[in-house]
Amino acid sequence: MSARRTVRALTRAMLLAGMAAALGACSLFSSSTAPKPAPLENLTPSLQARVAWEARVDSVKFPLTITAVNDRFVVGGSDGVISALSANDGTTLWRVDLGKGLSAGVGSDGRFAAAVTRDNELVVTEGDKILWRKTLTTPVVTAPFVAGERVFVLTLDRAVLAFDAAEGRRLWELRRPGEPLTLQQSGAIGAYQNTLLVGQGSRLAGIDPVRGLLMWEATVANPRGTNEVERLADLVGPMARDNDVFCARAFQAAVACVNAERGNTVWTRNNAGLRGVGADATIVVGGDASDRLTAWGTRTGDVVWTADQFQNRKLSAPVVTEKSVIVGDSEGYVHFLSKDKGLTVQRLQTDSSGVAAAPVQLGGTVLVATRSGRLFALRQD
């Protein structure tokens, strides 16, 4: 990349980040006018749940992604330390210090792990060994995605970069016509068989992971508005999956499910939410801007239930398990809802710093991280 192009990329990225930050600031209320969180319900639990084990990382002051792979959770802290923890009992399987704080992470395929530091350096490890570092020209806030011995990076301006996981060689770069405004929030990235799936603007793109060529695009939302802010409809993570169907949220616009085998949109529903969604074979669950939860049928998009008992509690993205829907809030409570009606069936408390990321499930264990860096492994009995 030429020096001139590098400067243009950095300038554009900083403008995008600044506008996104300004957008976030404009959406906040002052402490005196902010809507009060809905009070906790009087609850007689009808589901047994417990904390199976606890661990901790440094505080979480970046968009954390917890990766669940094989028999372990891979997590990172603000200080740049990445750990792999046994899902069974929380034992540390390996630990590596990247030497710098994180701006995005952690992605892992079980062998390689990848994160991006606050100096915009992509760092890849194999267990507790740092393999290589690469300085990126555009900021990154989305955890790298690791698969097929490749590391895929989604930059703030929604370009996609691919690197050889073992050696760090850049394999390809894919850029689409730039969006006038993007979010400084984790984007959507994943894979289905031999297709890389990436959120680019309001569309989910299917990309050939070997050659970096666009294979198809599916529309999640049709942005409307009189200005760039009103038309902002970036896909935000996490996505949710049921076999070949991937469901995602377009910021402040819609929730949709896409068939990744055919590359077409199955259904889309208007829903003005800010966080990603959770799903299984029966329901897709997401919250709107006031934290009203809605469950749609995974294959039909029909509304199954709505739940408004958590309004203004600043919910995380949910995870849908075999027994319940689980979601965390900004006061550190973890709520369990019935899958058929959306009723609260259990509640556990973590700590008052608040839940920092979407809960992640591996087998019968769900891991929750708080902003203070405490990790709680939950099990439903």
PDB file of N, CA and C in Angstrom, residues 35-41 288-293 307-315 329-331 335:
ATOM      1  N   PRO A  35     -33.930   6.923  30.995  1.00  0.00           N
ATOM      2  CA  PRO A  35     -35.001   6.048  31.486  1.00  0.00           C
ATOM      3  C   PRO A  35     -34.472   5.115  32.567  1.00  0.00           C
ATOM      4  N   LYS A  36     -35.227   4.933  33.610  1.00  0.00           N
ATOM      5  CA  LYS A  36     -34.793   4.066  34.704  1.00  0.00           C
ATOM      6  C   LYS A  36     -34.964   2.603  34.308  1.00  0.00           C
ATOM      7  N   PRO A  37     -33.998   1.767  34.680  1.00  0.00           N
ATOM      8  CA  PRO A  37     -34.136   0.343  34.385  1.00  0.00           C
ATOM      9  C   PRO A  37     -35.381  -0.229  35.056  1.00  0.00           C
ATOM     10  N   ALA A  38     -36.044  -1.136  34.375  1.00  0.00           N
ATOM     11  CA  ALA A  38     -37.200  -1.804  34.965  1.00  0.00           C
ATOM     12  C   ALA A  38     -36.764  -2.506  36.247  1.00  0.00           C
ATOM     13  N   PRO A  39     -37.554  -2.423  37.296  1.00  0.00           N
ATOM     14  CA  PRO A  39     -37.192  -3.109  38.544  1.00  0.00           C
ATOM     15  C   PRO A  39     -37.191  -4.616  38.351  1.00  0.00           C
ATOM     16  N   LEU A  40     -36.390  -5.289  39.151  1.00  0.00           N
ATOM     17  CA  LEU A  40     -36.360  -6.744  39.090  1.00  0.00           C
ATOM     18  C   LEU A  40     -37.701  -7.314  39.541  1.00  0.00           C
ATOM     19  N   GLU A  41     -38.147  -8.349  38.848  1.00  0.00           N
ATOM     20  CA  GLU A  41     -39.413  -8.989  39.198  1.00  0.00           C
ATOM     21  C   GLU A  41     -39.294  -9.771  40.504  1.00  0.00           C
ATOM     22  N   ASP A 288     -34.779  -4.820  21.361  1.00  0.00           N
ATOM     23  CA  ASP A 288     -34.808  -3.538  20.666  1.00  0.00           C
ATOM     24  C   ASP A 288     -34.080  -2.483  21.483  1.00  0.00           C
ATOM     25  N   ALA A 289     -34.162  -1.237  21.052  1.00  0.00           N
ATOM     26  CA  ALA A 289     -33.389  -0.177  21.700  1.00  0.00           C
ATOM     27  C   ALA A 289     -33.810   0.066  23.141  1.00  0.00           C
ATOM     28  N   SER A 290     -35.025  -0.311  23.507  1.00  0.00           N
ATOM     29  CA  SER A 290     -35.484  -0.150  24.891  1.00  0.00           C
ATOM     30  C   SER A 290     -35.392  -1.456  25.670  1.00  0.00           C
ATOM     31  N   ASP A 291     -34.727  -2.474  25.080  1.00  0.00           N
ATOM     32  CA  ASP A 291     -34.518  -3.780  25.713  1.00  0.00           C
ATOM     33  C   ASP A 291     -35.789  -4.611  25.832  1.00  0.00           C
ATOM     34  N   ARG A 292     -36.721  -4.392  24.937  1.00  0.00           N
ATOM     35  CA  ARG A 292     -37.853  -5.303  24.810  1.00  0.00           C
ATOM     36  C   ARG A 292     -37.402  -6.467  23.927  1.00  0.00           C
ATOM     37  N   LEU A 293     -37.509  -7.683  24.440  1.00  0.00           N
ATOM     38  CA  LEU A 293     -37.061  -8.860  23.707  1.00  0.00           C
ATOM     39  C   LEU A 293     -38.179  -9.405  22.824  1.00  0.00           C
ATOM     40  N   ALA A 307     -41.166  -9.943  25.310  1.00  0.00           N
ATOM     41  CA  ALA A 307     -40.949  -9.845  26.759  1.00  0.00           C
ATOM     42  C   ALA A 307     -40.441  -8.447  27.079  1.00  0.00           C
ATOM     43  N   ASP A 308     -41.169  -7.719  27.909  1.00  0.00           N
ATOM     44  CA  ASP A 308     -40.788  -6.339  28.211  1.00  0.00           C
ATOM     45  C   ASP A 308     -40.392  -6.129  29.663  1.00  0.00           C
ATOM     46  N   GLN A 309     -40.083  -7.218  30.384  1.00  0.00           N
ATOM     47  CA  GLN A 309     -39.757  -7.089  31.810  1.00  0.00           C
ATOM     48  C   GLN A 309     -38.345  -6.566  32.064  1.00  0.00           C
ATOM     49  N   PHE A 310     -37.532  -6.388  31.015  1.00  0.00           N
ATOM     50  CA  PHE A 310     -36.156  -5.929  31.216  1.00  0.00           C
ATOM     51  C   PHE A 310     -35.910  -4.573  30.559  1.00  0.00           C
ATOM     52  N   GLN A 311     -36.927  -3.795  30.358  1.00  0.00           N
ATOM     53  CA  GLN A 311     -36.749  -2.544  29.625  1.00  0.00           C
ATOM     54  C   GLN A 311     -35.719  -1.637  30.299  1.00  0.00           C
ATOM     55  N   ASN A 312     -34.857  -1.075  29.452  1.00  0.00           N
ATOM     56  CA  ASN A 312     -33.815  -0.118  29.853  1.00  0.00           C
ATOM     57  C   ASN A 312     -32.775  -0.705  30.806  1.00  0.00           C
ATOM     58  N   ARG A 313     -32.636  -2.031  30.799  1.00  0.00           N
ATOM     59  CA  ARG A 313     -31.616  -2.659  31.635  1.00  0.00           C
ATOM     60  C   ARG A 313     -30.300  -2.868  30.876  1.00  0.00           C
ATOM     61  N   LYS A 314     -30.220  -2.341  29.635  1.00  0.00           N
ATOM     62  CA  LYS A 314     -28.997  -2.408  28.819  1.00  0.00           C
ATOM     63  C   LYS A 314     -28.521  -3.859  28.695  1.00  0.00           C
ATOM     64  N   LEU A 315     -29.333  -4.646  28.029  1.00  0.00           N
ATOM     65  CA  LEU A 315     -29.090  -6.075  27.902  1.00  0.00           C
ATOM     66  C   LEU A 315     -27.960  -6.384  26.939  1.00  0.00           C
ATOM     67  N   ASP A 329     -27.313  -8.201  31.962  1.00  0.00           N
ATOM     68  CA  ASP A 329     -27.638  -6.773  31.947  1.00  0.00           C
ATOM     69  C   ASP A 329     -26.515  -5.947  32.559  1.00  0.00           C
ATOM     70  N   SER A 330     -26.705  -4.621  32.555  1.00  0.00           N
ATOM     71  CA  SER A 330     -25.645  -3.699  32.964  1.00  0.00           C
ATOM     72  C   SER A 330     -25.439  -3.672  34.474  1.00  0.00           C
ATOM     73  N   GLU A 331     -26.319  -4.281  35.238  1.00  0.00           N
ATOM     74  CA  GLU A 331     -26.133  -4.366  36.687  1.00  0.00           C
ATOM     75  C   GLU A 331     -25.519  -5.699  37.104  1.00  0.00           C
ATOM     76  N   HIS A 335     -30.316 -13.246  33.345  1.00  0.00           N
ATOM     77  CA  HIS A 335     -31.727 -13.637  33.354  1.00  0.00           C
ATOM     78  C   HIS A 335     -31.940 -14.843  32.454  1.00  0.00           C
TER      79      HIS A 335
END
